[in-house]
Tab-separated table of C-alpha atoms and ligand atoms in Angstrom:
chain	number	residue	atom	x	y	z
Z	1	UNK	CA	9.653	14.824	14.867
Z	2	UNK	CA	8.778	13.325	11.584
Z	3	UNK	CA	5.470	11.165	11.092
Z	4	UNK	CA	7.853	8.320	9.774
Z	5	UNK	CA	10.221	9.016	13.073
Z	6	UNK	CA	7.120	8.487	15.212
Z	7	UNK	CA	6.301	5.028	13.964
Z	8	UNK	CA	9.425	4.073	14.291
Z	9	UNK	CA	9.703	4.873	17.656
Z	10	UNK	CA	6.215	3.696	18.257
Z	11	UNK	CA	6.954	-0.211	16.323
Z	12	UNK	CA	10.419	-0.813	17.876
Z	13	UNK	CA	9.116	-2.756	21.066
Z	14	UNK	CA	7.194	-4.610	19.349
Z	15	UNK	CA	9.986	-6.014	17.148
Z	16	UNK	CA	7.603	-7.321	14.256
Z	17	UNK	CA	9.300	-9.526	11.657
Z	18	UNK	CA	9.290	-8.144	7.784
Z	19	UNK	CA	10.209	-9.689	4.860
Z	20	UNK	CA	12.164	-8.292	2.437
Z	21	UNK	CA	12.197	-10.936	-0.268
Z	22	UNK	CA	14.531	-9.422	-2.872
Z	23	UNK	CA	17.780	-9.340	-1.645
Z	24	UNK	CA	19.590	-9.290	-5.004
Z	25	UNK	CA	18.362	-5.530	-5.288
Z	26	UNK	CA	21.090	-4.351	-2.953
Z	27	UNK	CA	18.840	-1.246	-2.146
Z	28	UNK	CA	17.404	-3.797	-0.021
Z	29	UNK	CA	20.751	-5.131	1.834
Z	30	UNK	CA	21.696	-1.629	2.668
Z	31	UNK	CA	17.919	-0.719	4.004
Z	32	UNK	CA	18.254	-3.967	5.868
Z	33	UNK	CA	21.433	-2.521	7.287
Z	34	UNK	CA	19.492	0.467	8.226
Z	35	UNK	CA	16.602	-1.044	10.178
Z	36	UNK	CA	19.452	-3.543	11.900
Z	37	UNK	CA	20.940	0.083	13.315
Z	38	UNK	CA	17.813	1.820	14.265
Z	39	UNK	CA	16.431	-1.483	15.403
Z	40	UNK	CA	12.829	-0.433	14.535
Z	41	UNK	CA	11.734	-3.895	13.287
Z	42	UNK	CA	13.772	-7.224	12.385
Z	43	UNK	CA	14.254	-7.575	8.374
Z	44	UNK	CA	14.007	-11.232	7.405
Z	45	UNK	CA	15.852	-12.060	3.911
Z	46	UNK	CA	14.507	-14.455	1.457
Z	47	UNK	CA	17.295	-16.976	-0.486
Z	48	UNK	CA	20.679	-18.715	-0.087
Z	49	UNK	CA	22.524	-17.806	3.632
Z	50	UNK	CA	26.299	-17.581	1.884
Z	51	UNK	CA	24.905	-16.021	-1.191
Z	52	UNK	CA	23.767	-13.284	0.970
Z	53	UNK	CA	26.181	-12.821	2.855
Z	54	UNK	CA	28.786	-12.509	-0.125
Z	55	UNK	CA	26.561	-9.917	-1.715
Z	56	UNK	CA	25.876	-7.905	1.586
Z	57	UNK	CA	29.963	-8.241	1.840
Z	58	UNK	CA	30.646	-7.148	-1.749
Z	59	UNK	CA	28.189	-3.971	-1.281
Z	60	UNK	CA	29.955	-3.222	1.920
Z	61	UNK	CA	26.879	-3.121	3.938
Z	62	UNK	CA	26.732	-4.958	7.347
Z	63	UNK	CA	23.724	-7.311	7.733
Z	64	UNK	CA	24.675	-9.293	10.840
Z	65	UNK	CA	21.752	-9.771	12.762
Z	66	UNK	CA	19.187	-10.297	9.482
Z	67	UNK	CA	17.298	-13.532	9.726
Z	68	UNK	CA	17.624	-15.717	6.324
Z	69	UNK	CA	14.946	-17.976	5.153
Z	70	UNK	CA	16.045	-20.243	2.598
Z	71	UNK	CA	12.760	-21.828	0.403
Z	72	UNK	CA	15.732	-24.651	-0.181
Z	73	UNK	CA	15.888	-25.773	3.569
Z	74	UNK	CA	13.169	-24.157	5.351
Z	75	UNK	CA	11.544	-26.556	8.338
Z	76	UNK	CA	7.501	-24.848	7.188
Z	77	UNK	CA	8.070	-25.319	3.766
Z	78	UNK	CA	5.366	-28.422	3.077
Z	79	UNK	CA	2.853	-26.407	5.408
Z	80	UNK	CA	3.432	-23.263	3.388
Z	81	UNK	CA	2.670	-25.486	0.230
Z	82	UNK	CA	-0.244	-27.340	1.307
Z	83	UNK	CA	-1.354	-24.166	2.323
Z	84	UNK	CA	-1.078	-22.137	-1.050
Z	85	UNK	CA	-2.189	-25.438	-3.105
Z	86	UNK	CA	-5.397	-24.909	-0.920
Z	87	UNK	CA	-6.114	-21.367	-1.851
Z	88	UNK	CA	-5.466	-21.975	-5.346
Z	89	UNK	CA	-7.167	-25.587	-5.724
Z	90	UNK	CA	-10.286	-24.200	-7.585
Z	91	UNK	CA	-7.865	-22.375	-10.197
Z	92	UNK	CA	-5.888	-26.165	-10.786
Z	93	UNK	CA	-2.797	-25.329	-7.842
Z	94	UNK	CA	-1.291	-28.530	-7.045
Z	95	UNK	CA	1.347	-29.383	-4.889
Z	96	UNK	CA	3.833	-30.178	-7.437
Z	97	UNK	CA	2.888	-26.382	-9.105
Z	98	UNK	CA	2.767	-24.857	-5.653
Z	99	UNK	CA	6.291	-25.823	-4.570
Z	100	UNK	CA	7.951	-24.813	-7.353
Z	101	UNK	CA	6.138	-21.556	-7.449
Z	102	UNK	CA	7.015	-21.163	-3.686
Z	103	UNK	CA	11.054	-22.344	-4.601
Z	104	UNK	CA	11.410	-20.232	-7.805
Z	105	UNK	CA	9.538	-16.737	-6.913
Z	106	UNK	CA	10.860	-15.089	-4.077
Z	107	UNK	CA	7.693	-13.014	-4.235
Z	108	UNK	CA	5.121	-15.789	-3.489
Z	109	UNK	CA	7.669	-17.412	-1.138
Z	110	UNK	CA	7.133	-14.310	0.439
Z	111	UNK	CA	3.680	-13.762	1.032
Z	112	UNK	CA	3.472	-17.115	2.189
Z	113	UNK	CA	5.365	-16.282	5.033
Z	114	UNK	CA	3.145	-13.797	6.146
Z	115	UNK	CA	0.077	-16.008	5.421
Z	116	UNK	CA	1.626	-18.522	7.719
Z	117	UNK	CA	2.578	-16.547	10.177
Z	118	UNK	CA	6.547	-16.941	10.228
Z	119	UNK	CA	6.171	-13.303	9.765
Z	120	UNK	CA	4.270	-10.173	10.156
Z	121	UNK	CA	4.084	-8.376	6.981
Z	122	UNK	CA	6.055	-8.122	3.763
Z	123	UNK	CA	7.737	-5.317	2.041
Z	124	UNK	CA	8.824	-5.927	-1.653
Z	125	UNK	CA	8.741	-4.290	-5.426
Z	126	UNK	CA	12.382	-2.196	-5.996
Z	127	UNK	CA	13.116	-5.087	-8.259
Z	128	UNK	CA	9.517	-6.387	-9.317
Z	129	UNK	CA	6.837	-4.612	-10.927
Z	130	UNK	CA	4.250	-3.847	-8.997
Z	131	UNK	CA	1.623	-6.559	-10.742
Z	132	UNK	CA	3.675	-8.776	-9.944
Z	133	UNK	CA	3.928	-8.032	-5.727
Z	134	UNK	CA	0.110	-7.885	-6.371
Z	135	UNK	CA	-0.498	-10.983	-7.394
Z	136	UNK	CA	1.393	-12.494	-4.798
Z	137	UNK	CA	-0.449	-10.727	-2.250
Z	138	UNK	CA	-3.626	-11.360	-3.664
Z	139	UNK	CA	-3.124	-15.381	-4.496
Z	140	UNK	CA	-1.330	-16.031	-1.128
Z	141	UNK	CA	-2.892	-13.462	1.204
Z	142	UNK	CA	-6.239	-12.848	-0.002
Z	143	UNK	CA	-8.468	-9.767	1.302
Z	144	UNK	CA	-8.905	-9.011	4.870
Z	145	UNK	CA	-12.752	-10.361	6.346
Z	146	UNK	CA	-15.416	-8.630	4.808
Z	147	UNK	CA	-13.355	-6.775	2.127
Z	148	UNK	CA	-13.807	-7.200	-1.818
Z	149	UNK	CA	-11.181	-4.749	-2.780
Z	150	UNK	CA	-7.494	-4.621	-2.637
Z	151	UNK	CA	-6.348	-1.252	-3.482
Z	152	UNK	CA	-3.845	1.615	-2.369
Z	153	UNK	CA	-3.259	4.960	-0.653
Z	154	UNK	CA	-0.365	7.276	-1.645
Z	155	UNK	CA	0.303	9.855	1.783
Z	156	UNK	CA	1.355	13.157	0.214
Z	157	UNK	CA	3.550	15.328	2.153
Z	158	UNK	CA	3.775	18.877	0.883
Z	159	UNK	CA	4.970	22.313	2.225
Z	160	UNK	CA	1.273	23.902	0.447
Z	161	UNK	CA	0.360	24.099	4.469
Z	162	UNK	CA	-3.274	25.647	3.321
Z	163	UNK	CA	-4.127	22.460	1.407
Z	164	UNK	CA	-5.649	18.983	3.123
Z	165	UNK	CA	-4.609	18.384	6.909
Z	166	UNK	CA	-1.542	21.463	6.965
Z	167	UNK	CA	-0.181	20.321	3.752
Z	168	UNK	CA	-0.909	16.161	3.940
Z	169	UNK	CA	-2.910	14.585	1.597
Z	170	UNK	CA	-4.133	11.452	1.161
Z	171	UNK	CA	-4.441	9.982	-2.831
Z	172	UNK	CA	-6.072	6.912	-3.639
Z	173	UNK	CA	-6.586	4.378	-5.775
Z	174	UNK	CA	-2.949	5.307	-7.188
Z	175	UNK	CA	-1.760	1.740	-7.647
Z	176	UNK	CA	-4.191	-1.228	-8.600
Z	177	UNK	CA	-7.360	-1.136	-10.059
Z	178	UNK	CA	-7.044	0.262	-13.579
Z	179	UNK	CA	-10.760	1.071	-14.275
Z	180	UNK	CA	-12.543	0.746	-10.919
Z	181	UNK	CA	-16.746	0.275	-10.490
Z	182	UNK	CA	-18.618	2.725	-8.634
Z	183	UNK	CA	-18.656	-0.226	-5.579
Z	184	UNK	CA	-15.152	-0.075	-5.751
Z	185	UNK	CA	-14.538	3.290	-5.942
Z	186	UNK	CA	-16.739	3.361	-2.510
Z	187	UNK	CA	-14.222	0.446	-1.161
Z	188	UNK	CA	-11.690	2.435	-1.909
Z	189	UNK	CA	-13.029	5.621	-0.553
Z	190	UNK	CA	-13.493	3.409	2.921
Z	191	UNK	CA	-10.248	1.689	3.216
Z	192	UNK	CA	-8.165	4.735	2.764
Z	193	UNK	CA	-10.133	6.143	5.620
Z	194	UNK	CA	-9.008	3.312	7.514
Z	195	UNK	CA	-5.284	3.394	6.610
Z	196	UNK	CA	-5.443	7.687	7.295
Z	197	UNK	CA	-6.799	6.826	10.428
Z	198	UNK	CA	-4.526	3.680	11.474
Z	199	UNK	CA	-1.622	5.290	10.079
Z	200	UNK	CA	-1.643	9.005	10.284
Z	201	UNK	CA	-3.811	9.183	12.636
Z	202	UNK	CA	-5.844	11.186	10.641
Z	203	UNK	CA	-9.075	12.741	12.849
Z	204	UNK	CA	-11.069	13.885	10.682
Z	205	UNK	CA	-11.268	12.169	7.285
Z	206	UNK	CA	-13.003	14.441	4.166
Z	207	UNK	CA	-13.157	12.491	1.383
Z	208	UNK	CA	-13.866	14.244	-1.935
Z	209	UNK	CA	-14.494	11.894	-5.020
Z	210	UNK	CA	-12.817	13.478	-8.304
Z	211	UNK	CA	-14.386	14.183	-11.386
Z	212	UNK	CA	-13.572	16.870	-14.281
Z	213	UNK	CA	-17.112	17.752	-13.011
Z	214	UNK	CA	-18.447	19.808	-9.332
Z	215	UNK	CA	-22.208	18.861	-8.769
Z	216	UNK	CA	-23.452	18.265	-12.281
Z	217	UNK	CA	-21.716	20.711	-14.230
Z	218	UNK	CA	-20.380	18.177	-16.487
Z	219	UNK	CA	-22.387	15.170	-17.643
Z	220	UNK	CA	-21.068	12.067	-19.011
Z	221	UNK	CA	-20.845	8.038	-18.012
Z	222	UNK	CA	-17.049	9.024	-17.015
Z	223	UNK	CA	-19.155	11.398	-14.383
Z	224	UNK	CA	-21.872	8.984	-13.393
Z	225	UNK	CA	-19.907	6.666	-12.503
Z	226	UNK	CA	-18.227	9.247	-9.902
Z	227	UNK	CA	-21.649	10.118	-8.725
Z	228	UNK	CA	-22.762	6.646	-8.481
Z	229	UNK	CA	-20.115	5.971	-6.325
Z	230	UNK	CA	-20.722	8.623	-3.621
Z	231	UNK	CA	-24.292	7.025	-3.460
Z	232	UNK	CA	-23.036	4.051	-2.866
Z	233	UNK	CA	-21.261	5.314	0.398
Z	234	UNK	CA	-24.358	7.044	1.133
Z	235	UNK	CA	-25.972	4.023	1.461
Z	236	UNK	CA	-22.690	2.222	3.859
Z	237	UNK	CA	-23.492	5.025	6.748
Z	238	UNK	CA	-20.285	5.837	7.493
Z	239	UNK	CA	-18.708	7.671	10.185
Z	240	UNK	CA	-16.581	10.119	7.870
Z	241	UNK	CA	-17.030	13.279	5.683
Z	242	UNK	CA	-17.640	12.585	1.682
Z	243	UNK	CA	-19.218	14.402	-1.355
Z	244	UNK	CA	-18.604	14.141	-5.468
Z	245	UNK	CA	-18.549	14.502	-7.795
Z	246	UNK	CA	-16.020	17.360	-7.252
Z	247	UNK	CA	-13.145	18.883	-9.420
Z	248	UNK	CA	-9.882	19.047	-7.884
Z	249	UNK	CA	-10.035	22.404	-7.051
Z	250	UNK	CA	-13.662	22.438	-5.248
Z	251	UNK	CA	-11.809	20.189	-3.503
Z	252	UNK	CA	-9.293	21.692	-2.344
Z	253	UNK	CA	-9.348	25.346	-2.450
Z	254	UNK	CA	-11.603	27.205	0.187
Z	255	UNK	CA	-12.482	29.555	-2.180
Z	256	UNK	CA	-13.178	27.807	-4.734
Z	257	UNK	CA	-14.976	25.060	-2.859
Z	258	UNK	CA	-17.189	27.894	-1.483
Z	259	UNK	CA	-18.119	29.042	-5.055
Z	260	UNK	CA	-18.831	25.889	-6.809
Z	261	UNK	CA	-20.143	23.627	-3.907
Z	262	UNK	CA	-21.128	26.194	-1.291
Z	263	UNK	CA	-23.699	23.709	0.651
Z	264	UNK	CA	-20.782	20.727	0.879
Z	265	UNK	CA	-18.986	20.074	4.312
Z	266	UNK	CA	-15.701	19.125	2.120
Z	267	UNK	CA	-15.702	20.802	-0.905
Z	268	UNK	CA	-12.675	23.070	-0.116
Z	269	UNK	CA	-11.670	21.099	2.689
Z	270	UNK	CA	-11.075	17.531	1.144
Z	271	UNK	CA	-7.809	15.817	3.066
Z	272	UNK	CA	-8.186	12.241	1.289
Z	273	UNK	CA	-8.930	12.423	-2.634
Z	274	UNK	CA	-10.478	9.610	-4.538
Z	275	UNK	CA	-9.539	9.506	-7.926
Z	276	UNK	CA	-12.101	7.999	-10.770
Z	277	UNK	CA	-9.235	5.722	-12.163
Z	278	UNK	CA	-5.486	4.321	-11.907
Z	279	UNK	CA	-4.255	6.443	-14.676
Z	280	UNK	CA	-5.402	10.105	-13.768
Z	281	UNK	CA	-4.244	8.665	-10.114
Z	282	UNK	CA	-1.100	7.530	-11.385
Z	283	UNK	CA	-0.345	10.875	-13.238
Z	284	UNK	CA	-1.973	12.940	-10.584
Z	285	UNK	CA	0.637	11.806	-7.492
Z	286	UNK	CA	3.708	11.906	-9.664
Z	287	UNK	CA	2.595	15.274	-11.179
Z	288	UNK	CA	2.595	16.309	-7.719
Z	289	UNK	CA	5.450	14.940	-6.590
Z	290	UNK	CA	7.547	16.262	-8.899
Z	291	UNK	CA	6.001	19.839	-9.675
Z	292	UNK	CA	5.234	20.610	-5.926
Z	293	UNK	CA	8.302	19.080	-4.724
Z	294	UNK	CA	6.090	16.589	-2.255
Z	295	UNK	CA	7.084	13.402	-0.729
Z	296	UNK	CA	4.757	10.717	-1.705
Z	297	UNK	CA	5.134	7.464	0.409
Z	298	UNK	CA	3.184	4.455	-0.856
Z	299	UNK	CA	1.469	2.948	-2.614
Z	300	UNK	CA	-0.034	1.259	0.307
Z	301	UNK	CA	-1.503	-1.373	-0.078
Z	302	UNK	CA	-4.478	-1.854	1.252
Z	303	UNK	CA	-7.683	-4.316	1.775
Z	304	UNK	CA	-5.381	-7.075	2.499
Z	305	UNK	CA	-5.841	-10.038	4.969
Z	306	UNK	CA	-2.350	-8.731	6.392
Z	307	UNK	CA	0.260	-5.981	5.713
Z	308	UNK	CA	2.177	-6.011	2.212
Z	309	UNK	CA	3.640	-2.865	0.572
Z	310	UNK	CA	4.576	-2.163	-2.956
Z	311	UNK	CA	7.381	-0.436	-3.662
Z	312	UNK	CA	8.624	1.559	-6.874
Z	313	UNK	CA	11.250	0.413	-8.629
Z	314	UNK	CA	12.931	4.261	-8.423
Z	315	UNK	CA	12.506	3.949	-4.449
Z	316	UNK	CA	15.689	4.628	-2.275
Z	317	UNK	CA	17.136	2.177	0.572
Z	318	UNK	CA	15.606	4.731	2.863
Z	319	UNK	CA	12.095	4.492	1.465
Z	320	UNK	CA	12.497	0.425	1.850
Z	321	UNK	CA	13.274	1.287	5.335
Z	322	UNK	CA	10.111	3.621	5.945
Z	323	UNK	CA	7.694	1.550	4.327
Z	324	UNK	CA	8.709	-1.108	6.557
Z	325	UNK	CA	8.612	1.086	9.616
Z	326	UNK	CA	4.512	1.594	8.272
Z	327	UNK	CA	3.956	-1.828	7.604
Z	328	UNK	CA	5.589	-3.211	11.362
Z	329	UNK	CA	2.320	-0.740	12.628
Z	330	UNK	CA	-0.578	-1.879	10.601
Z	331	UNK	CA	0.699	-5.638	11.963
Z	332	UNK	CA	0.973	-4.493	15.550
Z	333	UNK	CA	-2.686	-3.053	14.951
Z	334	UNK	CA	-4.146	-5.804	13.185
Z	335	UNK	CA	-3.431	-8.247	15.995
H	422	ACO	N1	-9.103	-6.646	-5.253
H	422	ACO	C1	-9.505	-7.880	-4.865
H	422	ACO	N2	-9.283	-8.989	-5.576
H	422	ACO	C2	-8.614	-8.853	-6.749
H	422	ACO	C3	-8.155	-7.611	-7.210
H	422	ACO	C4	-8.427	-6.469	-6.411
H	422	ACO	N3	-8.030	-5.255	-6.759
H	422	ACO	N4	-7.508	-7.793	-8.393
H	422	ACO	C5	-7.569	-9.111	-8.660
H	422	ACO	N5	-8.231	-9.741	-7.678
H	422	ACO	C6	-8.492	-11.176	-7.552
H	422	ACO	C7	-8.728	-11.834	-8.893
H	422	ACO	O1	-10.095	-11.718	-9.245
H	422	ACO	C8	-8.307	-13.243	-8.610
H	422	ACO	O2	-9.333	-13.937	-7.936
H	422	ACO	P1	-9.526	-15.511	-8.187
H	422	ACO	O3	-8.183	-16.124	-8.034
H	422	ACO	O4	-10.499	-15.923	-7.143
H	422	ACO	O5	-10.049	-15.606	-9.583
H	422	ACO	C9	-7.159	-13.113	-7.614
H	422	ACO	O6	-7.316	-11.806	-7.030
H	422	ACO	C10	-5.794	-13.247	-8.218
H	422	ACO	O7	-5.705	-12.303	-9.262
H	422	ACO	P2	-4.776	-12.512	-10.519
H	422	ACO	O8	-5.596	-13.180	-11.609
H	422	ACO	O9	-3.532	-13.191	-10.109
H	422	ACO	O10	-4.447	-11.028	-10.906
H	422	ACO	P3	-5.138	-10.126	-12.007
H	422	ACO	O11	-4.705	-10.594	-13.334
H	422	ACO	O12	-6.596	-9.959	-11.721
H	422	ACO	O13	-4.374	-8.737	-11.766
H	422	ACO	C11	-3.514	-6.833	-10.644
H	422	ACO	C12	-4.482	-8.037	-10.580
H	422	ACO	C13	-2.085	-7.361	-10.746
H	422	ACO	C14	-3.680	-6.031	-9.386
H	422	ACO	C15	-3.843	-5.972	-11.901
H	422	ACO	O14	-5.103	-5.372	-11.713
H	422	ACO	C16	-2.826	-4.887	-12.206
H	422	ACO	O15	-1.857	-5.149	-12.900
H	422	ACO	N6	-3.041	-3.635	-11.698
H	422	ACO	C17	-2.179	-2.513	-12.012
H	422	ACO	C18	-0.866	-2.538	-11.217
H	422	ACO	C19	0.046	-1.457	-11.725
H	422	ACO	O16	0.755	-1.666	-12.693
H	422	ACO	N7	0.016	-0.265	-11.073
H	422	ACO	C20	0.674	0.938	-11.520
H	422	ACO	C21	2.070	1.079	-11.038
H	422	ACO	S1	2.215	1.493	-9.338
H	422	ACO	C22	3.096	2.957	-9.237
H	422	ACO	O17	3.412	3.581	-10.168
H	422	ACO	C23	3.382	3.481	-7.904
């Protein structure tokens, strides 16, 4: 049974409400269809009831059964403003400013629903870019206790069984820091521990940090930075396997690994990869993806206060539908 099958089966008791604020994407009204079948989790759609319904009719796609929450009539709406004009007071929110936001931007509307409560996690971006489901999340959400750093994890699923954890791989940041600090790169390293663990159930985590240098073969800031960053989680004690600055392949080939970094407990072995910025992380998963044929879900987001997922805009219904299926479990978990 497939990892995605599993939570599925796992979330569908639990019957956690997701958002899925974009409803004029109608990728999203036939992946709301789709959850409605398998019953995994209940979609709620953001906007006008009959407009909804006409464009769910006109696509051909049975929704009966979604929840709508209109921002026009809906009972919390003051509470969700007062709410957001008190996260945002010190940047000049006020309540005038907040309800529009929350009335115009389906987005912010949202996230406010999960920060209230009405809901347990949000799934957006096939029709926004991703800044934008960022910003929402970040203004209206915030980070979870004790976290600085919102980032993301990209699970890569590939048939290259002698690589990572029998062919899965875990790539992070690929989403939303463009040029992260050493610090962050050691948040980063920590949280997609966490979501390997929560999600995959990953047991043992070996996190290599990426560099076009292994072990001081290479020296430039580019490279201290790296190498700054794994003491940094030298210094967190953490209960997981890490070493850098390695290149990709002292990560993950045995051989290699065994050449270039012969005293390091991952070098060769490396199942989550940190990348040293957004762009080589970017390019890196979708080089992947498409020259190795592998299935990338994400980007996760994670670091959050409470589950919201990015999507790409090239994402299919069924990818709406799986990323909701992941983010019903982090909310059953985080209770
Ligand atoms: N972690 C924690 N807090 C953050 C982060 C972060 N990564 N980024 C911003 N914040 C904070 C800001 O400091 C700000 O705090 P404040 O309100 O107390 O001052 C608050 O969150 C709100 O931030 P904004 O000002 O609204 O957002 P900002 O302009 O900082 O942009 C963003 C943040 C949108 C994440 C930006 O860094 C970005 O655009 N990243 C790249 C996204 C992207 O395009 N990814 C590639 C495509 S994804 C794909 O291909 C799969």
């Amino acid at each position: 049974m497939s990892l995605i099958q599993q939570i599925k089966d796992q979330v569908k008791p639990l019957g956690k409400r997701i958002v899925l604020p974009e409803y004029k994407d109608a990728r999203v009204l036939r992946a709301t269809a789709m959850i409605l079948k398998e019953g995994f989790c209940k979609p709620v759609l953001v906007g006008n009831e009959s407009e909804i319904r006409a464009a769910a009719h006109s696509e051909g796609v049975d929704i009966k059964g979604a929840e709508v929450i209109d921002p026009a009539n809906y009972a919390r709406f003051d509470e969700a403003v007062a709410v957001f004009t008190e996260r945002r007071a010190k940047k000049g929110m006020t309540p005038e400013k907040a309800a529009e936001t929350l009335k115009k931007d389906c987005l912010f509307f949202g996230a406010m629903l999960v920060n209230i409560g009405e809901v347990d996690a949000m799934v957006a971006g096939s029709a926004s870019p991703t800044a934008n489901v960022l910003r929402a999340a970040l203004q209206c959400v915030g980070t979870a206790p004790g976290m600085k750093t919102v980032s993301s994890s990209i699970f890569m699923f590939t048939d290259k069984k002698e690589y990572g954890d029998d062919g899965v791989l875990v790539f992070s940041d690929c989403g939303v820091i463009p040029n992260p600090s050493s610090e962050q790169l050691a948040d980063i390293a920590c949280a997609a521990v966490e979501k390997s663990r929560r999600v995959l159930g990953m047991k043992d985590p070996r996190v290599s940090f990426l560099s076009f240098s292994t072990k001081g073969s290479a020296s430039s800031p580019e490279v201290d930075k790296v190498v700054a960053a794994v003491e940094e989680v030298k210094k967190r004690n953490v209960d997981f396997k890490f070493d850098g600055e390695l290149q990709l392949d002292a990560s993950i080939v045995e051989s290699v690994g065994a050449f270039k970094a012969p005293q390091s407990e991952v070098a060769g072995k490396a199942n989550i990869l940190i990348f040293p910025d957004l762009q080589a992380a970017n390019i890196g998963y979708k080089l992947v993806q498409r020259f190795a044929g592998a299935t990338a879900i994400g980007p996760l987001i994670q670091g959050l206060a409470a589950p919201i997922h990015d999507l790409s805009r090239g994402c299919f219904d069924t990818d709406i539908a799986d990323v909701c299926a992941i983010a019903a479990v982090e909310a059953s978990e985080a209770k």
